[in-house]
Structure formats: structure tokens, C-alpha cells
């Protein structure tokens, strides 16, 4: 399938946690039936795909990333039939469905692990996981969940050996040296392909294989296995997206994006640089990161998240330099005191100190940069969080649908709810919810919808070439997106003060310029083109005429009616 034809090229992905999205059967837990009933909202909003965090049977010691059966649905969410109904309805609504696929580990309650611990040492069954008599093996691999674990090894009384777990002790790592493990996991891929899913978000891909003397991330054997996954997907002849979660710097995440490996990877370094730019009011480092991402992988294969169901991962200086982390710590006041393992455990709105201008600005960048923008459920409303909850639960609370009880998420009595809905000052679900914001033309929700409409109408934003332009102001980033038919110019002011600047548009001298969102005409392009951007302001302009269009104003007309 030619990349340009693939559904995911430039698609907008909406991430949601099914347990927290919508409760269809009134038991207090979101489910697939509830989600199906919200597809009309997602279609109205204008996203192309939904990514569901794990929906498999699980004891939920790590939000479902601890799986006991890869080929089934958690009973609280539904069953394979309700999944089939969801998929069919999503497809009829023109929405693709991406599943989380956890290759690296299982739950310790998975039958494979229970069998392994009782099996003789060194046997095929024991070796489905990674065992050792020495808890100092692979000592250079960092402990990832350092708030909860102090070692990557856990002693097992039954097995009388240590087992490896790169995440929680309830999540033993599978042993990919064992061909049986590889076959089983490829079988899992086949199982969901046959059911018609449109993509997989591959969880924790760097950690599949281990070796002494390094961080055990992205080893050659890991890439070789991922190529097998790709082959399986290609053999199915379906247009299925493989998207890597590798929290690594651009140059280490890029190797997953090979023609015979994965289609996309999250650019988590860019996420950190976006926050650092807002926090510091300077976009020099952000510009460099963008340039680097383009040099490494031209075209759009990066998935661009702002927030997700995890902490805002900043790392130990490996993902982004220490001074970038420091500028986030210094500039985003509501991040103070909310550090979990390696980053900030807050939702987008509070992280941005409750400023909707910053929400708009960062999403305006996401929606116009090359790649696949990822919108985290609730961020389209500026939903808040519950900082007192355990682990990453502060960011995983129920979606706010209406001002009614429980935010319209569930009809169950409060104590049964999966997590408490937000009633924090400034973020109360009685005000911050879909129903209320739909009715307010100037709401954040209606703004997101409008931006997504623009993006759909302007193919340059999805497929166009990306070029950074010279900016005469340190807080303003300027770039162009050019396709065969149109050119869109973007400028964004990352600072809390207004900025006026001169742009050199001599390359397009004399061309008509129109602001996209509201259709306002600007002076024709020339070498001294002056613009003013308010605090956290941004603009998208159409430069020149839209080629091959009967009516030159078609995109703008569609937006403005
Ligand atoms: C990454 C997931 O996003 C996170 O939520 C999970 O805890 C780890 N992988 C382990 O599966």
C-alpha cells in the first residue's frame, strides 16, 4: 500500500480510556457499549481514529497493561461481540480503531506465568519469561517505575529464581529469545487483524530483548522481531498502522520507522520541547528538535501527543537535556509537587496553569506540524485532574459529558464509579463538559472542532512539505506546509507577552494572503511582511491561490459558514 494512500497518513488520533469514557450499562465502569454510543460525538468533533488503552482481561494493577488473556475482552468492558459492534459502528462513522498491543510483558496472573513458575528450571515452559539466579544481571537497564520499584528483578518463592520486570513486579517480561513466545505474540497480532482492527499502538517496544552492558533498549534483535510483526501485517494486505511507543530521543526512536518495520512512533522529545517552549517563552530548542525530527524521517511518520494516560515523561536527561526539564519545572507552576517517576503527573489544562490560550496554541501547533496529532480525551474541553489519586489515576478520571450527576458518565451511585469525576475549582464537570461547551460558540470544544475542520480542508497540513522559516523573534516559530495545491504559513508565539515581527515572504512576493480560521485578508506577501501575535497567539494563513479549485475560496467558505 503506497504510504500516501494509507488512512493513517496525517490522521488525527483521539486517545481514550474505555473504562473512563462512557458507561453503557450503569455499573460505574466505562465500557464498549458506552463508547459505541459516543461515536457520533467523535465524528462531530472530526477525529479520524480512536486509540483504546488496553481492553483485555486484566487484574488492573497497571491500568490494563497487565494482561491475563490477549485474545479476549475484559468482562467489565464487554465481550468479543460488543467489540465487533463497536468496530462496525466506528467504521460506518468513518472512524478507525487502534488497539494497544502489549508485547513486552504479561500480568503475573497470566496462565503462562503461573505455568512457568511451577515448571522445572531451564525448561521450555519456564523460559517463557526471563529468569535469573542473580538479581544483578542487566544492571545498566534503568528501573522505569522507580517510585514503585527499586529493582528490575523480583524473587519468586515457587520458582526459586528471580524474574525480570521492566515495569511493575506484577508484569513479568516475556522472553523473546524463546521462539514459542514470538509465535504466540504473532498469533495475537493475527487474531486482532482477523477481527478487523485498523492499527496497533505497540506498548514499550524498546524492551523486548536484553543484553549485558547497555540500557537494554532497541537492541538489534528487538528490531528483527518488530520486522516480523510488520511482515504479518503486510501479509494480511490490510492498511493497518503500527505505531511505536518508545520514550526515547528522536535519533533513537527513528530506527523503528523503517520501510520494513513500523509506520510511526510517538515523538516524546517534541512533547517535552513544546512544554519547555511555553514554560520559557523561547522556541529555539523546539525549532532544533523539529528540524532534527524532519532530517531523520522526512514525511510524516511521527505521532504527536501533548498528554496521555501516563505522566508527562521527561526522563533523566536522556530524552531531553536537563536544562529543558529544568525550564519546565521552573515555568509551569502547577507542575510543582506532582512528579511521579520521571515527570509530571498532571493533565494538560492544569499543567498549563489553566490558561486556555496555551491549550489552543499547543494544539494549533500539533494540528499543523507534519505527523499524526494525538488528542487525549477531555483535553478538547480543558478537563482538569484529581492530583490526590494514586499513581497515574489523576489523569484518568471520567469524561465530562453533561452537567448532570457524574458528568453524564454513568448512572451508577458515586461509590461504584471507576474514578471520581472532576469537581475541582475551575474544572467542575458542571461547567467543563461537552453539552455546555457545544452550546457556546467560543468554547474550547468548538475551537478544536473548527481547527480539525480546517485541517481536513487543507491537505497541505496533512501531507504538505514542512519548512522552518527564519523568525525575527525568539518566542515565535514560523513554518510553511506546502502541497501541490496550496501553501499554508504558520506562526506561533510561545510567550506570555505579545510579539510583533517581520517575516520575509519574498519567495511568494505579491501572493494573496488570507488568515485561515476566520478568513481575514492580509496585505500581499513581500519581503517586509509585518504581523502581530498576542500572548500565546498563533495564525494559519493561506498564501497564494488554491490550485485546481473551481472556486478559489472553497476551503475558507466551508469554514466560515
Ligand atoms: C507504557 C504505558 O503507556 C504505561 O501506561 C504502562 O504502565 C507501561 N507501558 C507498561 O505497560
Coordinates of C-alpha atoms and ligand atoms in Angstrom, one line a residue:
X1 CA 0.0 0.0 0.0
X2 CA 1.5 3.3 -1.0
X3 CA 2.1 5.4 2.1
X4 CA 0.2 8.4 0.7
X5 CA -2.9 6.2 0.3
X6 CA -2.7 4.9 3.9
X7 CA -5.5 6.0 6.1
X8 CA -3.2 7.0 8.9
X9 CA -1.1 9.4 6.9
X10 CA -1.7 12.7 8.7
X11 CA -4.7 11.3 10.6
X12 CA -5.8 12.8 13.9
X13 CA -5.8 10.2 16.6
X14 CA -8.1 10.5 19.7
X15 CA -6.8 8.6 22.7
X16 CA -9.4 7.4 25.2
X17 CA -9.5 5.1 28.2
X18 CA -12.6 2.9 27.7
X19 CA -13.1 2.4 31.4
X20 CA -13.3 6.2 31.9
X21 CA -15.1 7.3 28.8
X22 CA -18.8 6.3 28.9
X23 CA -20.7 3.7 31.0
X24 CA -23.3 2.0 28.9
X25 CA -24.7 -0.5 31.5
X26 CA -24.8 1.7 34.6
X27 CA -22.3 -0.3 36.7
X28 CA -19.9 2.7 37.2
X29 CA -17.3 1.5 34.7
X30 CA -17.0 2.8 31.2
X31 CA -17.4 0.1 28.5
X32 CA -17.6 -0.7 24.8
X33 CA -21.3 -0.2 24.7
X34 CA -20.9 3.3 26.2
X35 CA -18.1 4.1 23.8
X36 CA -20.2 3.0 20.8
X37 CA -22.9 5.5 21.9
X38 CA -20.4 8.3 21.8
X39 CA -19.1 7.7 18.2
X40 CA -21.5 10.4 16.9
X41 CA -19.7 12.9 19.2
X42 CA -16.3 11.8 17.9
X43 CA -17.5 12.1 14.3
X44 CA -18.9 15.6 15.1
X45 CA -15.5 16.6 16.6
X46 CA -13.8 15.4 13.5
X47 CA -11.1 12.9 14.6
X48 CA -10.0 10.2 12.2
X49 CA -9.2 7.4 14.6
X50 CA -9.6 6.3 18.2
X51 CA -6.9 4.6 20.2
X52 CA -8.2 2.5 23.0
X53 CA -5.9 1.8 26.0
X54 CA -5.9 -2.0 26.8
X55 CA -9.3 -3.7 26.7
X56 CA -8.2 -7.2 27.6
X57 CA -8.9 -9.2 30.8
X58 CA -6.5 -7.9 33.5
X59 CA -6.3 -7.6 37.3
X60 CA -5.7 -3.9 36.5
X61 CA -2.6 -3.4 38.6
X62 CA -1.3 -1.2 35.8
X63 CA -4.4 0.2 34.1
X64 CA -4.9 -2.9 32.0
X65 CA -1.2 -3.0 30.7
X66 CA -1.0 -6.2 32.8
X67 CA -2.9 -8.7 30.7
X68 CA -4.1 -12.2 31.5
X69 CA -5.6 -13.1 28.1
X70 CA -4.5 -11.3 24.9
X71 CA -7.4 -12.6 22.8
X72 CA -10.4 -11.5 24.9
X73 CA -12.2 -8.5 26.3
X74 CA -12.2 -7.5 30.0
X75 CA -15.7 -8.6 31.2
X76 CA -16.4 -5.1 32.7
X77 CA -15.9 -3.6 29.2
X78 CA -18.0 -6.2 27.2
X79 CA -17.1 -9.2 25.1
X80 CA -15.9 -10.0 21.6
X81 CA -19.4 -9.4 20.3
X82 CA -19.6 -5.9 21.8
X83 CA -16.1 -5.3 20.3
X84 CA -17.4 -6.3 16.9
X85 CA -20.3 -4.0 17.3
X86 CA -18.1 -1.1 18.2
X87 CA -15.7 -1.7 15.3
X88 CA -18.6 -2.0 12.8
X89 CA -20.2 1.2 14.1
X90 CA -16.9 3.1 14.2
X91 CA -16.2 2.1 10.6
X92 CA -19.7 3.2 9.5
X93 CA -18.9 6.6 11.1
X94 CA -15.6 6.8 9.2
X95 CA -13.6 6.3 12.3
X96 CA -10.6 3.8 12.5
X97 CA -9.9 1.8 15.7
X98 CA -6.4 1.3 17.1
X99 CA -5.7 -1.2 19.9
X100 CA -3.0 -1.2 22.4
X101 CA -0.8 -4.2 21.9
X102 CA 1.4 -5.0 24.9
X103 CA 4.3 -7.2 23.6
X104 CA 6.8 -6.9 26.3
X105 CA 5.1 -8.4 29.3
X106 CA 2.0 -10.1 30.8
X107 CA 0.3 -10.0 34.1
X108 CA 1.9 -12.3 36.8
X109 CA -1.6 -13.9 36.8
X110 CA -1.4 -14.9 33.2
X111 CA -1.6 -18.7 32.9
X112 CA 1.8 -18.7 31.1
X113 CA 3.5 -17.1 34.1
X114 CA 1.8 -19.4 36.6
X115 CA 2.9 -22.4 34.5
X116 CA 6.4 -21.0 34.2
X117 CA 7.0 -20.6 37.9
X118 CA 6.0 -24.3 38.6
X119 CA 7.9 -25.7 35.6
X120 CA 11.4 -27.1 36.1
X121 CA 14.2 -24.6 35.9
X122 CA 15.6 -24.3 32.4
X123 CA 12.5 -26.0 30.8
X124 CA 10.8 -24.6 27.7
X125 CA 7.8 -23.6 29.9
X126 CA 9.9 -21.8 32.5
X127 CA 11.7 -20.0 29.7
X128 CA 8.6 -18.2 28.5
X129 CA 9.8 -15.4 30.9
X130 CA 13.3 -14.1 31.8
X131 CA 14.7 -15.8 34.9
X132 CA 18.0 -15.4 36.8
X133 CA 19.7 -16.6 39.9
X134 CA 21.4 -13.3 40.1
X135 CA 19.4 -10.1 40.5
X136 CA 22.3 -8.0 39.2
X137 CA 22.0 -9.1 35.6
X138 CA 21.4 -6.3 33.1
X139 CA 22.4 -3.8 35.7
X140 CA 22.6 -0.9 33.2
X141 CA 18.9 -1.1 32.5
X142 CA 17.2 1.7 34.4
X143 CA 14.3 1.0 36.8
X144 CA 11.5 2.7 35.0
X145 CA 8.8 2.8 37.7
X146 CA 11.3 4.0 40.3
X147 CA 8.5 5.4 42.6
X148 CA 7.2 1.8 43.0
X149 CA 10.1 -0.5 42.4
X150 CA 13.8 -0.5 43.4
X151 CA 14.9 -3.3 41.1
X152 CA 14.0 -4.8 37.7
X153 CA 14.1 -8.3 39.4
X154 CA 11.6 -10.0 41.8
X155 CA 12.2 -13.1 43.7
X156 CA 9.7 -15.9 43.1
X157 CA 9.3 -18.3 46.0
X158 CA 7.8 -21.1 43.9
X159 CA 10.3 -20.8 41.1
X160 CA 13.2 -20.2 43.5
X161 CA 14.6 -17.7 40.9
X162 CA 14.3 -14.0 40.1
X163 CA 12.2 -12.9 37.2
X164 CA 12.7 -9.8 35.1
X165 CA 10.1 -7.0 35.1
X166 CA 11.0 -3.7 33.5
X167 CA 7.7 -2.2 34.8
X168 CA 5.8 -3.3 38.0
X169 CA 6.6 -6.6 39.7
X170 CA 3.1 -7.7 38.6
X171 CA 4.3 -7.5 35.0
X172 CA 6.9 -10.2 34.2
X173 CA 8.8 -9.6 30.9
X174 CA 8.3 -12.2 28.2
X175 CA 11.4 -14.0 26.9
X176 CA 11.7 -13.2 23.2
X177 CA 14.7 -15.4 22.9
X178 CA 12.2 -18.2 23.1
X179 CA 10.7 -18.8 19.6
X180 CA 7.4 -20.1 21.2
X181 CA 6.9 -16.6 22.7
X182 CA 7.4 -15.0 19.3
X183 CA 5.0 -17.3 17.7
X184 CA 2.3 -16.7 20.3
X185 CA 2.6 -13.0 20.1
X186 CA 2.4 -13.1 16.3
X187 CA -0.7 -15.2 16.7
X188 CA -2.2 -12.4 18.9
X189 CA -1.5 -9.9 16.0
X190 CA -3.3 -12.3 13.6
X191 CA -6.2 -12.7 16.0
X192 CA -7.0 -8.9 16.0
X193 CA -6.2 -8.4 12.3
X194 CA -8.8 -11.0 11.6
X195 CA -11.3 -9.1 13.7
X196 CA -10.6 -6.0 11.5
X197 CA -8.7 -3.6 13.7
X198 CA -7.1 -0.7 11.9
X199 CA -3.9 -0.3 13.9
X200 CA -1.8 -1.2 16.9
X201 CA -0.1 1.1 19.4
X202 CA 2.8 -1.1 20.3
X203 CA 3.5 -0.6 24.0
X204 CA 7.0 -0.4 25.4
X205 CA 8.7 -1.7 22.2
X206 CA 12.3 -0.9 23.1
X207 CA 12.4 -3.5 25.9
X208 CA 11.7 -6.9 24.1
X209 CA 15.3 -8.2 24.3
X210 CA 18.0 -7.8 26.9
X211 CA 21.8 -7.8 26.7
X212 CA 24.6 -7.0 29.2
X213 CA 26.4 -3.7 29.2
X214 CA 23.7 -1.3 27.9
X215 CA 20.3 0.1 28.8
X216 CA 18.5 -2.8 27.1
X217 CA 16.6 -0.5 24.7
X218 CA 16.1 -1.1 21.0
X219 CA 18.6 -4.0 20.6
X220 CA 19.0 -5.4 17.0
X221 CA 17.0 -8.5 18.0
X222 CA 14.1 -6.2 19.0
X223 CA 14.1 -4.6 15.6
X224 CA 14.3 -8.0 14.0
X225 CA 11.2 -9.1 15.8
X226 CA 9.3 -5.9 15.0
X227 CA 10.0 -6.6 11.4
X228 CA 8.3 -10.0 11.8
X229 CA 5.3 -8.2 13.2
X230 CA 5.3 -5.8 10.1
X231 CA 5.5 -8.8 7.8
X232 CA 2.5 -10.3 9.4
X233 CA 0.6 -7.1 9.0
X234 CA 1.7 -6.8 5.3
X235 CA 0.7 -10.4 4.6
X236 CA -2.8 -9.5 5.7
X237 CA -3.0 -7.0 2.9
X238 CA -4.8 -4.6 5.2
X239 CA -3.9 -1.0 5.7
X240 CA -3.0 -1.3 9.4
X241 CA -1.0 1.2 11.3
X242 CA 1.9 0.0 13.6
X243 CA 2.8 2.8 16.0
X244 CA 5.7 2.5 18.4
X245 CA 5.7 3.8 22.0
X246 CA 9.4 4.3 22.5
X247 CA 10.1 7.1 25.0
X248 CA 13.5 7.9 23.5
X249 CA 15.3 10.8 21.8
X250 CA 14.5 11.4 18.2
X251 CA 17.6 9.6 16.9
X252 CA 16.8 6.5 19.0
X253 CA 13.1 6.4 18.2
X254 CA 13.7 7.0 14.4
X255 CA 15.2 3.5 13.7
X256 CA 11.8 1.9 14.4
X257 CA 10.5 3.8 11.3
X258 CA 11.9 1.7 8.6
X259 CA 10.1 0.7 5.4
X260 CA 10.0 -2.9 6.6
X261 CA 9.5 -2.1 10.3
X262 CA 6.9 0.3 11.9
X263 CA 4.9 3.0 10.3
X264 CA 5.1 5.5 13.1
X265 CA 6.4 6.4 16.5
X266 CA 5.5 8.9 19.1
X267 CA 7.8 11.9 19.3
X268 CA 8.0 12.3 23.0
X269 CA 11.1 14.6 22.8
X270 CA 9.0 17.0 20.8
X271 CA 6.3 16.9 23.5
X272 CA 8.8 17.9 26.2
X273 CA 10.2 20.7 24.0
X274 CA 6.7 22.0 23.4
X275 CA 6.1 22.3 27.1
X276 CA 9.5 23.8 27.7
X277 CA 8.9 26.4 25.0
X278 CA 5.7 27.5 26.6
X279 CA 7.4 27.5 30.0
X280 CA 10.4 29.5 28.9
X281 CA 8.8 31.6 26.2
X282 CA 11.7 30.6 23.9
X283 CA 11.3 28.4 20.9
X284 CA 15.0 27.9 19.8
X285 CA 15.3 24.3 21.3
X286 CA 11.8 23.4 19.9
X287 CA 12.9 24.5 16.5
X288 CA 16.0 22.4 16.6
X289 CA 14.1 19.4 17.7
X290 CA 11.6 19.8 14.8
X291 CA 14.4 20.2 12.4
X292 CA 16.1 17.1 13.7
X293 CA 12.9 15.0 13.5
X294 CA 12.4 16.1 9.9
X295 CA 16.0 15.3 9.0
X296 CA 15.8 11.8 10.5
X297 CA 12.5 10.9 8.9
X298 CA 11.2 13.1 6.2
X299 CA 7.5 12.9 5.6
X300 CA 5.0 12.4 8.4
X301 CA 5.5 9.3 10.5
X302 CA 5.7 10.9 13.9
X303 CA 2.7 10.7 16.2
X304 CA 2.4 13.9 18.2
X305 CA 1.0 13.8 21.7
X306 CA 0.7 16.6 24.2
X307 CA -0.6 14.5 27.1
X308 CA -1.7 10.9 27.5
X309 CA -2.7 8.5 30.3
X310 CA 0.8 8.5 31.7
X311 CA 2.9 11.1 33.4
X312 CA 4.4 13.8 31.1
X313 CA 7.6 11.8 30.8
X314 CA 10.8 13.9 30.9
X315 CA 13.3 11.4 32.0
X316 CA 16.8 11.6 33.4
X317 CA 18.4 13.8 30.8
X318 CA 18.4 11.0 28.2
X319 CA 15.1 12.0 26.4
X320 CA 15.8 15.8 26.5
X321 CA 18.7 17.7 28.1
X322 CA 18.5 18.5 31.8
X323 CA 18.1 22.3 31.2
X324 CA 14.9 21.6 29.1
X325 CA 13.5 19.7 32.1
X326 CA 14.5 22.5 34.4
X327 CA 12.7 25.1 32.3
X328 CA 9.5 23.1 32.5
X329 CA 9.9 22.8 36.3
X330 CA 10.5 26.5 36.6
X331 CA 7.9 27.7 34.2
X332 CA 4.8 25.5 34.8
X333 CA 3.8 26.3 38.3
X334 CA 1.1 23.8 38.7
X335 CA 3.6 21.0 38.0
X336 CA 5.3 21.7 41.3
X337 CA 5.0 18.8 43.7
X338 CA 3.4 16.5 41.1
X339 CA 6.4 14.4 40.0
X340 CA 5.9 10.7 39.7
X341 CA 8.7 8.5 38.3
X342 CA 10.3 10.7 35.6
X343 CA 7.9 13.5 35.0
X344 CA 4.8 15.5 35.8
X345 CA 1.6 13.7 36.7
X346 CA -1.0 16.3 35.6
X347 CA -3.4 16.8 32.9
X348 CA -2.8 19.4 30.2
X349 CA -5.1 22.2 31.4
X350 CA -3.7 22.4 35.0
X351 CA -0.2 21.9 33.7
X352 CA -0.7 25.0 31.5
X353 CA -1.7 26.8 34.7
X354 CA -5.4 26.7 33.5
X355 CA -4.7 29.0 30.5
X356 CA -6.9 28.1 27.6
X357 CA -4.8 30.3 25.3
X358 CA -1.9 27.9 25.9
X359 CA -4.1 24.9 25.2
X360 CA -5.1 26.5 21.8
X361 CA -1.6 27.4 21.0
X362 CA -0.1 23.9 21.6
X363 CA -2.9 22.2 19.7
X364 CA -2.6 24.7 16.8
X365 CA 1.0 23.5 16.6
X366 CA 0.0 19.9 16.8
X367 CA -2.6 20.2 14.2
X368 CA -0.3 21.9 11.7
X369 CA 3.0 20.1 12.2
X370 CA 3.8 17.1 10.0
X371 CA 2.6 13.9 11.6
X372 CA -0.3 12.4 13.3
X373 CA -1.7 14.7 16.1
X374 CA -2.9 12.8 19.2
X375 CA -5.6 14.4 21.2
X376 CA -6.1 13.0 24.7
X377 CA -9.8 12.6 25.7
X378 CA -11.0 15.6 27.7
X379 CA -8.2 17.9 26.6
X380 CA -10.7 19.2 23.9
X381 CA -12.6 20.6 26.9
X382 CA -9.7 21.7 29.1
X383 CA -10.7 19.0 31.6
X384 CA -8.9 19.1 34.9
X385 CA -7.4 16.3 37.1
X386 CA -7.5 14.9 40.7
X387 CA -3.9 15.2 42.0
X388 CA -4.6 13.2 45.2
X389 CA -5.3 9.9 43.4
X390 CA -2.8 7.1 43.3
X391 CA -0.2 6.5 40.5
X392 CA -1.4 8.0 37.2
X393 CA -5.1 8.0 38.1
X394 CA -5.2 11.8 38.4
X395 CA -5.1 11.9 34.6
X396 CA -7.6 9.1 34.0
X397 CA -10.9 10.3 35.5
X398 CA -14.3 10.0 33.8
X399 CA -15.0 12.1 30.7
X400 CA -17.4 15.0 31.4
X401 CA -20.4 14.8 29.1
X402 CA -23.1 16.9 30.8
X403 CA -23.7 19.0 33.9
X404 CA -25.8 16.1 35.3
X405 CA -24.7 13.7 38.1
X406 CA -21.3 12.1 37.5
X407 CA -20.9 14.4 34.5
X408 CA -23.2 12.1 32.5
X409 CA -20.5 9.5 32.5
X410 CA -22.5 6.9 34.4
X411 CA -25.9 6.5 36.2
X412 CA -24.3 4.4 38.9
X413 CA -24.1 5.5 42.6
X414 CA -20.9 7.5 43.3
X415 CA -19.1 4.8 45.3
X416 CA -19.3 2.5 42.3
X417 CA -17.6 4.9 39.9
X418 CA -14.3 3.8 38.4
X419 CA -12.7 7.1 39.5
X420 CA -14.3 10.3 40.8
X421 CA -15.4 12.9 38.2
X422 CA -13.7 16.3 38.4
X423 CA -15.2 18.8 40.7
X424 CA -12.1 20.9 41.4
X425 CA -12.5 24.7 41.3
X426 CA -12.2 25.9 37.7
X427 CA -12.7 22.4 36.3
X428 CA -16.0 21.3 37.8
X429 CA -17.9 19.0 35.4
X430 CA -21.0 21.1 35.8
X431 CA -19.2 23.7 33.7
X432 CA -16.5 21.9 31.9
X433 CA -18.4 19.3 29.8
X434 CA -19.4 18.5 26.3
X435 CA -23.0 19.6 26.4
X436 CA -22.3 23.1 27.8
X437 CA -19.4 23.7 25.5
X438 CA -21.2 22.6 22.4
X439 CA -23.7 25.4 23.0
X440 CA -21.0 28.1 23.5
X441 CA -19.6 29.2 20.1
X442 CA -16.4 30.5 21.7
X443 CA -15.7 27.4 23.8
X444 CA -12.5 25.3 23.6
X445 CA -14.5 22.4 22.3
X446 CA -15.9 24.4 19.4
X447 CA -12.5 25.8 18.7
X448 CA -11.0 22.2 18.5
X449 CA -13.8 21.2 16.1
X450 CA -13.1 24.2 13.9
X451 CA -9.4 23.5 13.8
X452 CA -10.0 19.9 12.8
X453 CA -12.3 21.0 10.1
X454 CA -9.6 23.4 8.8
X455 CA -7.1 20.6 8.9
X456 CA -9.4 18.4 6.8
X457 CA -10.0 21.1 4.3
X458 CA -6.3 22.0 3.9
X459 CA -4.4 18.9 2.6
X460 CA -1.2 20.9 2.9
X461 CA -1.5 20.5 6.7
X462 CA -1.8 16.7 6.4
X463 CA 0.6 15.9 3.5
X464 CA 2.5 19.0 2.7
X465 CA 6.2 19.5 2.9
X466 CA 7.4 21.2 6.0
X467 CA 9.9 24.1 6.1
X468 CA 11.0 26.1 9.0
X469 CA 11.3 29.8 8.1
X470 CA 13.5 32.5 9.7
X471 CA 11.9 34.2 12.6
X472 CA 13.0 37.6 13.8
X473 CA 11.5 37.0 17.3
X474 CA 12.9 34.4 19.8
X475 CA 9.4 33.5 21.0
X476 CA 7.9 32.9 17.6
X477 CA 8.2 29.8 15.5
X478 CA 7.4 30.1 11.8
X479 CA 7.0 27.4 9.2
X480 CA 5.3 26.6 5.9
X481 CA 3.4 23.5 4.8
X482 CA 3.2 23.2 1.0
X483 CA 1.4 20.6 -1.1
X484 CA 1.0 20.6 -4.9
X485 CA -2.2 22.6 -4.5
X486 CA -1.7 25.0 -1.6
X487 CA 0.7 26.7 0.8
X488 CA -0.1 27.3 4.4
X489 CA 2.0 29.6 6.6
X490 CA 2.0 29.1 10.3
X491 CA 3.4 31.4 13.0
X492 CA 3.0 30.8 16.8
X493 CA 4.1 32.9 19.7
X494 CA 5.2 30.7 22.6
X495 CA 5.4 33.5 25.1
X496 CA 3.0 35.2 27.6
X497 CA 3.8 38.6 26.0
X498 CA 2.7 39.9 22.7
X499 CA 5.1 39.7 19.8
X500 CA 5.4 41.7 16.6
X501 CA 7.7 40.5 13.9
X502 CA 8.8 40.9 10.3
X503 CA 8.6 37.9 8.0
X504 CA 10.5 37.7 4.8
X505 CA 8.0 36.3 2.3
X506 CA 9.9 37.5 -0.8
X507 CA 9.7 33.9 -2.1
X508 CA 6.0 34.4 -2.5
X509 CA 6.1 38.1 -3.3
X510 CA 2.8 39.5 -4.5
X511 CA 0.8 36.5 -3.4
X512 CA -2.6 36.9 -1.8
X513 CA -2.6 36.0 2.0
X514 CA -5.7 35.1 4.0
X515 CA -5.9 34.1 7.6
X516 CA -7.5 30.6 7.6
X517 CA -9.6 30.4 10.7
X518 CA -11.7 33.5 10.2
X519 CA -11.0 34.3 6.6
X520 CA -9.5 37.7 7.1
X521 CA -7.5 39.2 4.2
X522 CA -3.9 40.4 4.9
X523 CA -1.6 42.5 2.7
X524 CA 0.0 40.6 -0.2
X525 CA 3.2 38.8 0.6
X526 CA 6.5 40.6 0.4
X527 CA 9.9 40.8 2.0
X528 CA 8.7 43.0 4.8
X529 CA 5.5 41.4 6.0
X530 CA 4.7 42.5 9.5
X531 CA 2.5 40.6 11.9
X532 CA 1.5 40.9 15.5
X533 CA 0.7 37.9 17.6
X534 CA -0.8 38.4 21.1
X535 CA 0.4 36.4 24.1
X536 CA 0.2 32.6 23.1
X537 CA -1.2 33.8 19.8
X538 CA -0.9 31.9 16.5
X539 CA -2.1 32.2 12.9
X540 CA -2.5 30.0 9.9
X541 CA -2.5 31.8 6.5
X542 CA -3.3 30.6 3.1
X543 CA -0.6 32.1 0.8
X544 CA -1.5 32.3 -2.9
X545 CA -4.5 30.8 -4.6
X546 CA -5.6 27.3 -4.1
X547 CA -4.8 25.5 -7.3
X548 CA -7.1 23.2 -9.2
X549 CA -10.1 24.5 -7.3
X550 CA -13.2 25.8 -9.2
X551 CA -13.8 28.4 -6.5
X552 CA -10.6 29.8 -5.0
X553 CA -12.4 30.4 -1.7
X554 CA -13.7 26.9 -1.3
X555 CA -11.7 26.0 1.9
X556 CA -12.4 29.3 3.6
X557 CA -16.1 29.3 2.6
X558 CA -16.6 25.9 4.1
X559 CA -15.0 27.0 7.3
X560 CA -16.9 30.2 7.6
X561 CA -20.5 29.2 7.1
Ligands
LIG1 C1 3.5 2.3 28.7 C2 2.1 2.6 29.0 O1 1.7 3.8 28.4 C3 2.0 2.6 30.5 O2 0.8 3.1 30.9 C4 2.3 1.3 31.1 O3 2.4 1.4 32.5 C5 3.7 0.8 30.6 N1 3.9 1.0 29.2 C6 3.8 -0.7 30.9 O4 3.0 -1.4 30.0

